[in-house]
Amino acid sequence: MLKDKVFLTQTDTTIGFVSQNVEKLTSIKERPPHKHYIKAVNSLHTLQTFTRVPKMHKNRVRRSRKTTFIMPNTHSYRVIQDTHHLLLLDRLVWAYTTSANLSNHDYDKKFAKKSADVIVEPLTDRRQASNIYKLGTKKIQRIR
């Protein structure tokens, strides 16, 4: 079943792990379990099922590309618009996404391929990570 698999794929920003199983991602990355993952969604409609976007920021979220938003509920979301990455996300609808490395380490191709259940080719390059903004009801704060 797709929901239990960890995919190694070229995301819209970098080479990363994508899965709906947060426990599996946490054990692979050796990451503290209390940290949240970015939830990638395939559409704005799917985003609305998880959280409410503050009215002041709706256009910003709709028009942004390669940008992650921390909503007032403290969870992070990114609406994917990259066509290659959407091929996978349209099948999953939503997934947790993270870089393909151990927590606080650099990318290692061997580790990434060994840790993933499914490898989605092509794995082209490592690009810049997404911008992250924290949205409040009145203001916006740049995190990264």
PDB file of C-alpha atoms in Angstrom:
ATOM      1  CA  MET A   1       0.000   0.000   0.000  1.00  0.00           C
ATOM      2  CA  LEU A   2       1.288   3.502  -0.867  1.00  0.00           C
ATOM      3  CA  LYS A   3       0.549   5.013   2.546  1.00  0.00           C
ATOM      4  CA  ASP A   4       3.168   2.885   4.320  1.00  0.00           C
ATOM      5  CA  LYS A   5       5.981   3.465   1.811  1.00  0.00           C
ATOM      6  CA  VAL A   6       8.809   5.984   2.020  1.00  0.00           C
ATOM      7  CA  PHE A   7       9.578   7.483  -1.388  1.00  0.00           C
ATOM      8  CA  LEU A   8      12.894   9.042  -2.375  1.00  0.00           C
ATOM      9  CA  THR A   9      12.062  11.622  -5.011  1.00  0.00           C
ATOM     10  CA  GLN A  10      12.984  14.948  -6.518  1.00  0.00           C
ATOM     11  CA  THR A  11      10.642  17.307  -4.710  1.00  0.00           C
ATOM     12  CA  ASP A  12       9.910  20.832  -5.848  1.00  0.00           C
ATOM     13  CA  THR A  13      12.864  22.118  -3.817  1.00  0.00           C
ATOM     14  CA  THR A  14      15.355  19.312  -3.155  1.00  0.00           C
ATOM     15  CA  ILE A  15      15.849  15.548  -3.131  1.00  0.00           C
ATOM     16  CA  GLY A  16      13.748  14.300  -0.269  1.00  0.00           C
ATOM     17  CA  PHE A  17      11.757  11.616   1.491  1.00  0.00           C
ATOM     18  CA  VAL A  18       7.997  11.674   1.009  1.00  0.00           C
ATOM     19  CA  SER A  19       5.605   9.518   3.038  1.00  0.00           C
ATOM     20  CA  GLN A  20       2.332   9.491   4.905  1.00  0.00           C
ATOM     21  CA  ASN A  21       3.913   7.421   7.692  1.00  0.00           C
ATOM     22  CA  VAL A  22       5.480   9.923  10.095  1.00  0.00           C
ATOM     23  CA  GLU A  23       6.888   7.232  12.422  1.00  0.00           C
ATOM     24  CA  LYS A  24       8.863   5.663   9.596  1.00  0.00           C
ATOM     25  CA  LEU A  25      10.298   9.053   8.572  1.00  0.00           C
ATOM     26  CA  THR A  26      11.270   9.819  12.167  1.00  0.00           C
ATOM     27  CA  SER A  27      13.115   6.515  12.563  1.00  0.00           C
ATOM     28  CA  ILE A  28      14.923   6.855   9.204  1.00  0.00           C
ATOM     29  CA  LYS A  29      16.097  10.389   9.907  1.00  0.00           C
ATOM     30  CA  GLU A  30      16.817   9.710  13.605  1.00  0.00           C
ATOM     31  CA  ARG A  31      14.926  12.871  14.415  1.00  0.00           C
ATOM     32  CA  PRO A  32      13.285  13.842  17.722  1.00  0.00           C
ATOM     33  CA  PRO A  33       9.636  12.691  17.575  1.00  0.00           C
ATOM     34  CA  HIS A  34       8.207  15.998  18.852  1.00  0.00           C
ATOM     35  CA  LYS A  35       9.351  17.940  15.746  1.00  0.00           C
ATOM     36  CA  HIS A  36       6.738  18.558  13.061  1.00  0.00           C
ATOM     37  CA  TYR A  37       7.244  17.696   9.391  1.00  0.00           C
ATOM     38  CA  ILE A  38       6.147  19.803   6.440  1.00  0.00           C
ATOM     39  CA  LYS A  39       2.920  18.478   4.994  1.00  0.00           C
ATOM     40  CA  ALA A  40       2.904  18.767   1.192  1.00  0.00           C
ATOM     41  CA  VAL A  41      -0.553  18.920  -0.374  1.00  0.00           C
ATOM     42  CA  ASN A  42      -1.591  18.608  -3.993  1.00  0.00           C
ATOM     43  CA  SER A  43      -4.123  21.471  -4.050  1.00  0.00           C
ATOM     44  CA  LEU A  44      -5.601  24.360  -2.133  1.00  0.00           C
ATOM     45  CA  HIS A  45      -8.750  22.295  -1.663  1.00  0.00           C
ATOM     46  CA  THR A  46      -6.744  19.646   0.186  1.00  0.00           C
ATOM     47  CA  LEU A  47      -5.076  22.357   2.291  1.00  0.00           C
ATOM     48  CA  GLN A  48      -8.514  23.550   3.400  1.00  0.00           C
ATOM     49  CA  THR A  49      -9.282  20.107   4.830  1.00  0.00           C
ATOM     50  CA  PHE A  50      -6.333  20.455   7.245  1.00  0.00           C
ATOM     51  CA  THR A  51      -6.329  24.093   8.272  1.00  0.00           C
ATOM     52  CA  ARG A  52      -7.851  27.492   7.738  1.00  0.00           C
ATOM     53  CA  VAL A  53      -5.658  30.057   5.986  1.00  0.00           C
ATOM     54  CA  PRO A  54      -6.014  33.524   7.563  1.00  0.00           C
ATOM     55  CA  LYS A  55      -7.998  35.793   5.240  1.00  0.00           C
ATOM     56  CA  MET A  56      -5.189  38.325   5.010  1.00  0.00           C
ATOM     57  CA  HIS A  57      -2.795  35.690   3.569  1.00  0.00           C
ATOM     58  CA  LYS A  58      -5.033  33.717   1.187  1.00  0.00           C
ATOM     59  CA  ASN A  59      -3.672  35.268  -2.019  1.00  0.00           C
ATOM     60  CA  ARG A  60      -0.085  34.884  -0.816  1.00  0.00           C
ATOM     61  CA  VAL A  61      -0.579  31.155  -0.170  1.00  0.00           C
ATOM     62  CA  ARG A  62      -2.395  30.633  -3.471  1.00  0.00           C
ATOM     63  CA  ARG A  63       0.250  32.383  -5.588  1.00  0.00           C
ATOM     64  CA  SER A  64       3.397  31.198  -3.833  1.00  0.00           C
ATOM     65  CA  ARG A  65       5.783  28.645  -5.262  1.00  0.00           C
ATOM     66  CA  LYS A  66       8.391  26.679  -3.336  1.00  0.00           C
ATOM     67  CA  THR A  67       7.223  28.282  -0.102  1.00  0.00           C
ATOM     68  CA  THR A  68       6.240  26.656   3.166  1.00  0.00           C
ATOM     69  CA  PHE A  69       3.770  28.313   5.505  1.00  0.00           C
ATOM     70  CA  ILE A  70       3.464  27.697   9.230  1.00  0.00           C
ATOM     71  CA  MET A  71      -0.215  28.210   9.963  1.00  0.00           C
ATOM     72  CA  PRO A  72      -1.666  29.504  13.247  1.00  0.00           C
ATOM     73  CA  ASN A  73      -2.233  25.847  14.289  1.00  0.00           C
ATOM     74  CA  THR A  74       1.639  25.519  14.326  1.00  0.00           C
ATOM     75  CA  HIS A  75       1.710  22.928  11.513  1.00  0.00           C
ATOM     76  CA  SER A  76       3.578  23.613   8.254  1.00  0.00           C
ATOM     77  CA  TYR A  77       2.096  23.191   4.797  1.00  0.00           C
ATOM     78  CA  ARG A  78       3.328  23.595   1.247  1.00  0.00           C
ATOM     79  CA  VAL A  79       1.040  23.555  -1.785  1.00  0.00           C
ATOM     80  CA  ILE A  80       2.959  21.768  -4.542  1.00  0.00           C
ATOM     81  CA  GLN A  81       2.756  23.160  -8.069  1.00  0.00           C
ATOM     82  CA  ASP A  82       5.799  21.448  -9.616  1.00  0.00           C
ATOM     83  CA  THR A  83       4.491  18.983 -12.236  1.00  0.00           C
ATOM     84  CA  HIS A  84       7.058  16.235 -11.564  1.00  0.00           C
ATOM     85  CA  HIS A  85       6.384  16.208  -7.821  1.00  0.00           C
ATOM     86  CA  LEU A  86       2.622  16.457  -8.392  1.00  0.00           C
ATOM     87  CA  LEU A  87       2.603  13.115 -10.219  1.00  0.00           C
ATOM     88  CA  LEU A  88       3.317  11.399  -6.900  1.00  0.00           C
ATOM     89  CA  LEU A  89       1.255  13.725  -4.724  1.00  0.00           C
ATOM     90  CA  ASP A  90      -1.847  13.337  -6.872  1.00  0.00           C
ATOM     91  CA  ARG A  91      -1.795   9.643  -5.964  1.00  0.00           C
ATOM     92  CA  LEU A  92      -1.153  10.304  -2.265  1.00  0.00           C
ATOM     93  CA  VAL A  93      -3.181  13.592  -2.029  1.00  0.00           C
ATOM     94  CA  TRP A  94      -0.941  14.718   0.866  1.00  0.00           C
ATOM     95  CA  ALA A  95       2.325  13.546   2.397  1.00  0.00           C
ATOM     96  CA  TYR A  96       4.944  14.501   4.932  1.00  0.00           C
ATOM     97  CA  THR A  97       8.094  15.701   3.213  1.00  0.00           C
ATOM     98  CA  THR A  98      11.625  16.140   4.451  1.00  0.00           C
ATOM     99  CA  SER A  99      15.154  16.267   3.094  1.00  0.00           C
ATOM    100  CA  ALA A 100      16.826  12.946   2.326  1.00  0.00           C
ATOM    101  CA  ASN A 101      19.484  12.994   5.015  1.00  0.00           C
ATOM    102  CA  LEU A 102      20.011  12.178   8.654  1.00  0.00           C
ATOM    103  CA  SER A 103      18.882  14.920  10.994  1.00  0.00           C
ATOM    104  CA  ASN A 104      21.525  17.686  11.123  1.00  0.00           C
ATOM    105  CA  HIS A 105      23.729  16.002   8.490  1.00  0.00           C
ATOM    106  CA  ASP A 106      24.500  16.653   4.829  1.00  0.00           C
ATOM    107  CA  TYR A 107      22.897  14.756   1.955  1.00  0.00           C
ATOM    108  CA  ASP A 108      24.364  11.282   1.367  1.00  0.00           C
ATOM    109  CA  LYS A 109      23.238   9.516  -1.804  1.00  0.00           C
ATOM    110  CA  LYS A 110      23.977   6.005  -0.473  1.00  0.00           C
ATOM    111  CA  PHE A 111      22.073   6.593   2.772  1.00  0.00           C
ATOM    112  CA  ALA A 112      19.090   8.051   0.930  1.00  0.00           C
ATOM    113  CA  LYS A 113      18.790   5.161  -1.529  1.00  0.00           C
ATOM    114  CA  LYS A 114      19.278   2.555   1.209  1.00  0.00           C
ATOM    115  CA  SER A 115      16.608   4.116   3.459  1.00  0.00           C
ATOM    116  CA  ALA A 116      13.814   4.548   0.902  1.00  0.00           C
ATOM    117  CA  ASP A 117      11.272   1.864   0.009  1.00  0.00           C
ATOM    118  CA  VAL A 118      10.647   3.302  -3.466  1.00  0.00           C
ATOM    119  CA  ILE A 119      13.001   5.469  -5.544  1.00  0.00           C
ATOM    120  CA  VAL A 120      11.311   7.781  -8.034  1.00  0.00           C
ATOM    121  CA  GLU A 121      13.712   8.671 -10.842  1.00  0.00           C
ATOM    122  CA  PRO A 122      15.167  11.027 -12.003  1.00  0.00           C
ATOM    123  CA  LEU A 123      16.971  12.431  -8.976  1.00  0.00           C
ATOM    124  CA  THR A 124      18.479  15.458 -10.666  1.00  0.00           C
ATOM    125  CA  ASP A 125      19.994  17.829  -8.150  1.00  0.00           C
ATOM    126  CA  ARG A 126      19.806  19.392  -4.730  1.00  0.00           C
ATOM    127  CA  ARG A 127      18.364  22.872  -4.981  1.00  0.00           C
ATOM    128  CA  GLN A 128      17.784  25.550  -2.406  1.00  0.00           C
ATOM    129  CA  ALA A 129      15.367  24.690   0.413  1.00  0.00           C
ATOM    130  CA  SER A 130      11.952  26.323   0.474  1.00  0.00           C
ATOM    131  CA  ASN A 131      11.293  29.680   2.060  1.00  0.00           C
ATOM    132  CA  ILE A 132       9.362  29.394   5.327  1.00  0.00           C
ATOM    133  CA  TYR A 133       6.921  31.983   6.612  1.00  0.00           C
ATOM    134  CA  LYS A 134       4.928  31.942   9.826  1.00  0.00           C
ATOM    135  CA  LEU A 135       1.426  33.299   9.278  1.00  0.00           C
ATOM    136  CA  GLY A 136      -0.502  35.032  12.000  1.00  0.00           C
ATOM    137  CA  THR A 137      -3.946  36.523  11.808  1.00  0.00           C
ATOM    138  CA  LYS A 138      -2.444  40.013  11.375  1.00  0.00           C
ATOM    139  CA  LYS A 139       1.232  39.625  10.495  1.00  0.00           C
ATOM    140  CA  ILE A 140       3.746  37.429   8.695  1.00  0.00           C
ATOM    141  CA  GLN A 141       7.218  36.476   9.905  1.00  0.00           C
ATOM    142  CA  ARG A 142      10.028  35.106   7.761  1.00  0.00           C
ATOM    143  CA  ILE A 143      11.619  32.046   9.357  1.00  0.00           C
ATOM    144  CA  ARG A 144      13.959  30.891   6.549  1.00  0.00           C
TER     145      ARG A 144
END
